Structures are given as structure tokens and as C-alpha cells.
Short mmCIF file of C-alpha atoms in Angstrom, two decimals:
data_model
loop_
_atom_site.label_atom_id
_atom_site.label_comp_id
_atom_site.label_asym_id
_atom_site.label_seq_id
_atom_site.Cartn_x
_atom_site.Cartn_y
_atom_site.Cartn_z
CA UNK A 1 -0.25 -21.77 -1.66
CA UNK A 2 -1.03 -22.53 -5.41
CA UNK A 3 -3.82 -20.24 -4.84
CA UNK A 4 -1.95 -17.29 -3.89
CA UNK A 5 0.90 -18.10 -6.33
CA UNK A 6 -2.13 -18.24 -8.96
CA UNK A 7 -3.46 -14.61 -8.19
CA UNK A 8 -0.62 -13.42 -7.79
CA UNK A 9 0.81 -13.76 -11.49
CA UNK A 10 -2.96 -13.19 -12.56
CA UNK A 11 -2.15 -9.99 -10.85
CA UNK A 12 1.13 -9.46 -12.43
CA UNK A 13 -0.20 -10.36 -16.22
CA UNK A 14 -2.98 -7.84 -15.50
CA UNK A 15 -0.76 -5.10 -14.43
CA UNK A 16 1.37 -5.34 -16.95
CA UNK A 17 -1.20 -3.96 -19.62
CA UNK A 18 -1.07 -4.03 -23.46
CA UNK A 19 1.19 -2.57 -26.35
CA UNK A 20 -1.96 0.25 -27.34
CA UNK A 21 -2.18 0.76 -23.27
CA UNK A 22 -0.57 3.26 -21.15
CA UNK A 23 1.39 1.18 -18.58
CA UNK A 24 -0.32 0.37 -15.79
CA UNK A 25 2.04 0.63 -12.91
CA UNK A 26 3.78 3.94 -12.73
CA UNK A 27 6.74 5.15 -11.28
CA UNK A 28 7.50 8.91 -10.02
CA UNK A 29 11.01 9.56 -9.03
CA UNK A 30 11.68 11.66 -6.27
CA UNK A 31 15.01 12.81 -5.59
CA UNK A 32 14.68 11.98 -1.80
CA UNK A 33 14.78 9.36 1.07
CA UNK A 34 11.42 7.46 1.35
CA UNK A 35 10.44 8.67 4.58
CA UNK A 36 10.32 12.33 3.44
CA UNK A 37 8.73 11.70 0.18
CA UNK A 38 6.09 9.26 2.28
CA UNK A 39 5.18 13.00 4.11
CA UNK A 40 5.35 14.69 0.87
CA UNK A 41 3.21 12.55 -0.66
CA UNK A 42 0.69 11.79 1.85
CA UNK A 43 -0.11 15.54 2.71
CA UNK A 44 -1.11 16.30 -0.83
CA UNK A 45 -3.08 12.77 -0.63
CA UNK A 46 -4.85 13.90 2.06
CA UNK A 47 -5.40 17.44 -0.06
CA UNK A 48 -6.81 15.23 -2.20
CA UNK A 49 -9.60 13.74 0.00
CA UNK A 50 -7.96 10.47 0.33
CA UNK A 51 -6.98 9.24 4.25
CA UNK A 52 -3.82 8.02 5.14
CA UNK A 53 -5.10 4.50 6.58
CA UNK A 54 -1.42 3.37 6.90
CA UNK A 55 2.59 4.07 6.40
CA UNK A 56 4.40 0.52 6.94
CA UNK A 57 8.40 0.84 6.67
CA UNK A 58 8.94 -2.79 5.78
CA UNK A 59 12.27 -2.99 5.73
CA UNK A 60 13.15 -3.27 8.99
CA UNK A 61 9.86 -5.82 9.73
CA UNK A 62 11.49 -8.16 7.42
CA UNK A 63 14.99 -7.28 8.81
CA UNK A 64 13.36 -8.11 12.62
CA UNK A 65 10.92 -11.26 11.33
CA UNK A 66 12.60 -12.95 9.08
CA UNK A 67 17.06 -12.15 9.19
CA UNK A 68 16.83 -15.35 5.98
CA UNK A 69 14.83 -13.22 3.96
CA UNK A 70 16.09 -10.00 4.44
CA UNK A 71 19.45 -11.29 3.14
CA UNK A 72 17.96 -11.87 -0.46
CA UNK A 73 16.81 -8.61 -0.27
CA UNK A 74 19.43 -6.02 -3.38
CA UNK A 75 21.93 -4.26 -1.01
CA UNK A 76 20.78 -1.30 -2.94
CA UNK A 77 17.40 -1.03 -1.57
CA UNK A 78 17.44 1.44 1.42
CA UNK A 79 13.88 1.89 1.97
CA UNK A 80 10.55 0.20 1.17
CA UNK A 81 7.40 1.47 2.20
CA UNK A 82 3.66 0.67 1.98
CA UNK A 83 1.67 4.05 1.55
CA UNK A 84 -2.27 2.33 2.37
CA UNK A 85 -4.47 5.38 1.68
CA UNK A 86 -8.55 5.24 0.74
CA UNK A 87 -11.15 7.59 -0.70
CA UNK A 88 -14.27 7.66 0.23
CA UNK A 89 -16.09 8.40 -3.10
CA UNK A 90 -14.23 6.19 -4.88
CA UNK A 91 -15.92 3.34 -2.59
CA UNK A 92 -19.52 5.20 -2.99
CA UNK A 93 -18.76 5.21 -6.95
CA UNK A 94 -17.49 1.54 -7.32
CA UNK A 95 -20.37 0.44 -4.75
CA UNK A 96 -22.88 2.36 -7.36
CA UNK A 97 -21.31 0.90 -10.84
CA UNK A 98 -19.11 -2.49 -9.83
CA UNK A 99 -19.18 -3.39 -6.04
CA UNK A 100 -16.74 -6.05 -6.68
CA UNK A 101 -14.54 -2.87 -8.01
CA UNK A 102 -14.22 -2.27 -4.49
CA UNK A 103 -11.38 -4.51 -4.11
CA UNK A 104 -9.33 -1.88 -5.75
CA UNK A 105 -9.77 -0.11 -2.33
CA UNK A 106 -7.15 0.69 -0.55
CA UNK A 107 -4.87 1.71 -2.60
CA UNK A 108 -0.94 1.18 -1.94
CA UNK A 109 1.32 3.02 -3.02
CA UNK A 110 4.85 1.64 -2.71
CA UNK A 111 7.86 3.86 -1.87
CA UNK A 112 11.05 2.00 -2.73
CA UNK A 113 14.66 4.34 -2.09
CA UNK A 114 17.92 3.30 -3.84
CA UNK A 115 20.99 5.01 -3.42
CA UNK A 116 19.17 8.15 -1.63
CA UNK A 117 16.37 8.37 -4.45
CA UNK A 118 12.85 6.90 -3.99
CA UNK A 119 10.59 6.26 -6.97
CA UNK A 120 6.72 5.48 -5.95
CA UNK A 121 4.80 3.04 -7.37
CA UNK A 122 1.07 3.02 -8.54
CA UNK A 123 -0.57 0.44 -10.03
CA UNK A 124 -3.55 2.48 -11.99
CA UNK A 125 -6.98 1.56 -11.12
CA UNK A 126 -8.85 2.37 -14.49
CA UNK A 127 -6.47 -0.30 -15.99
CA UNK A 128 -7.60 -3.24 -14.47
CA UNK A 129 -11.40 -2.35 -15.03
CA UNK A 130 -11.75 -3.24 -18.47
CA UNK A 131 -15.38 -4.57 -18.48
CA UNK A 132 -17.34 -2.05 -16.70
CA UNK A 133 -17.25 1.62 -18.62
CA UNK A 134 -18.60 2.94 -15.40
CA UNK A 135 -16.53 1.74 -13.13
CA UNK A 136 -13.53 2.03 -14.74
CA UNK A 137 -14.75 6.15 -15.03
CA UNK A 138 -14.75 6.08 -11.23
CA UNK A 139 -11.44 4.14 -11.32
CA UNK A 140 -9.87 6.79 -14.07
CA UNK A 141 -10.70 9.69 -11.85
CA UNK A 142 -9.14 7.96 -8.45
CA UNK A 143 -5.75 7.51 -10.85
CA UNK A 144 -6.11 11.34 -11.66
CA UNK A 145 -6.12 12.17 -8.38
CA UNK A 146 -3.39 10.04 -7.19
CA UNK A 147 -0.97 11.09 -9.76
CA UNK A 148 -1.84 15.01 -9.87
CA UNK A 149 -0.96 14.08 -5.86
CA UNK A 150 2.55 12.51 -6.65
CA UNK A 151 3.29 15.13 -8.76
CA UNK A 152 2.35 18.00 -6.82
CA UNK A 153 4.29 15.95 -4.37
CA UNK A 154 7.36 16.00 -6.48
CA UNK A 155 7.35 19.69 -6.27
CA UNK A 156 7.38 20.36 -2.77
#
């Protein structure tokens, strides 16, 4: 348990970046339920090369699984869900410069509504490859990608 407790706020410290570096998890707003900004967003993903491995609406797993839990959950929160989408050449390119890189792989993206609004959550790949100039190139051009997506996504 220590473990996971352990890479879990390595995770956290990590995401949160430095004062000189762009965030690294963003947020787009979208001024819709979750479900219909999951479609949104996963047709221009899949535009985008990337396939739509899963869409989990957690929610009501935690609701069913655990009742406990789901009572901590903010009444506010409608909707969370898990957007699990990969890219094939971004696995080729972080096999060819950093295959431990491939980690990064799938990426989530998570949907959470409040009060009819969802805002989607990336955590940037290039961000958390700070060792490797050429990996963090392939991991720069997957976080172009995903964002161009959410905001093409935002327009539809």
C-alpha cells in the first residue's frame, strides 16, 4: 500500500510542474454534460489517429461497488469519466527514443461534469519527460494533438 501511496504523490509532485513551466495538467471547459462532450471529444480523437481503447462512466461503478465511498464523493460532481485512448506512433516514437516512455501510453483523459458543465483533464506528456530531448519531442507532439482535439472538440 505504501508503494502505491508512494507513486502516487511522486505522480502528483511531478504533475504539478514548475513556476517557469506551463502547467502540466490542463483543463478545457465544455459547456456540456460529460457524456456528450466524451462523443465530442473522442470523434475528433479518433480524427486525430488516436483509438478510443475505452469510455468508463465511474460514477455509477463506485455508486454500485462501493455505496461507503460514493458518499464522500462532492454532491456537485454529476459525472466522471475515464476517456482511455492510444496512438500508435506515439508508441513507435517512445519505443525508438525512451521505451520506458511508453508508460505514458494510454493516455486518460478525465471528464468530470459539475452543475451541467464538464471540464476535461490532461495531464501533458512532454512534461513529465524531462531527461530525454527525444522523447519528450515525441511526447510534445502527442500533447499537440490531444489538445488541438479538445479544442476542436469544444467547437462542435
Amino acid at each position: 500500500m505504501w508503494k502505491k501511496r508512494f507513486l502516487l504523490s511522486a505522480l502528483a509532485g511531478l504533475a504539478m510542474g514548475t513556476a517557469n513551466a506551463a502547467p502540466a495538467i490542463i483543463g478545457t471547459s465544455f459547456a456540456m454534460p460529460a457524456d456528450i462532450a466524451a462523443v465530442k471529444i473522442s470523434q475528433q480523437l479518433t480524427a486525430r489517429h488516436f483509438k478510443v481503447v475505452d469510455n468508463l462512466n465511474v460514477l455509477p461503478r463506485i455508486h454500485k461497488g462501493n455505496p461507503q465511498l460514493a458518499a464522500r464523493i462532492p454532491p456537485d460532481i454529476q459525472a466522471e469519466r475515464l476517456l482511455v485512448v492510444c496512438q500508435s506512433s506515439s508508441i513507435v516514437g517512445y519505443l525508438r527514443t525512451d521505451p520506458a516512455a511508453t508508460s505514458l501510453c494510454p493516455i486518460t483523459l478525465s471528464l468530470v461534469q459539475i452543475n451541467g458543465k464538464t471540464t476535461a483533464y490532461y495531464l501533458q506528456r512532454s512534461a513529465l519527460l524531462t531527461d530525454n530531448a527525444a522523447a519528450r519531442a515525441v511526447g510534445q507532439k502527442a500533447d499537440e494533438s490531444v489538445l488541438d482535439a479538445l479544442h476542436a472538440a469544444q467547437k462542435q
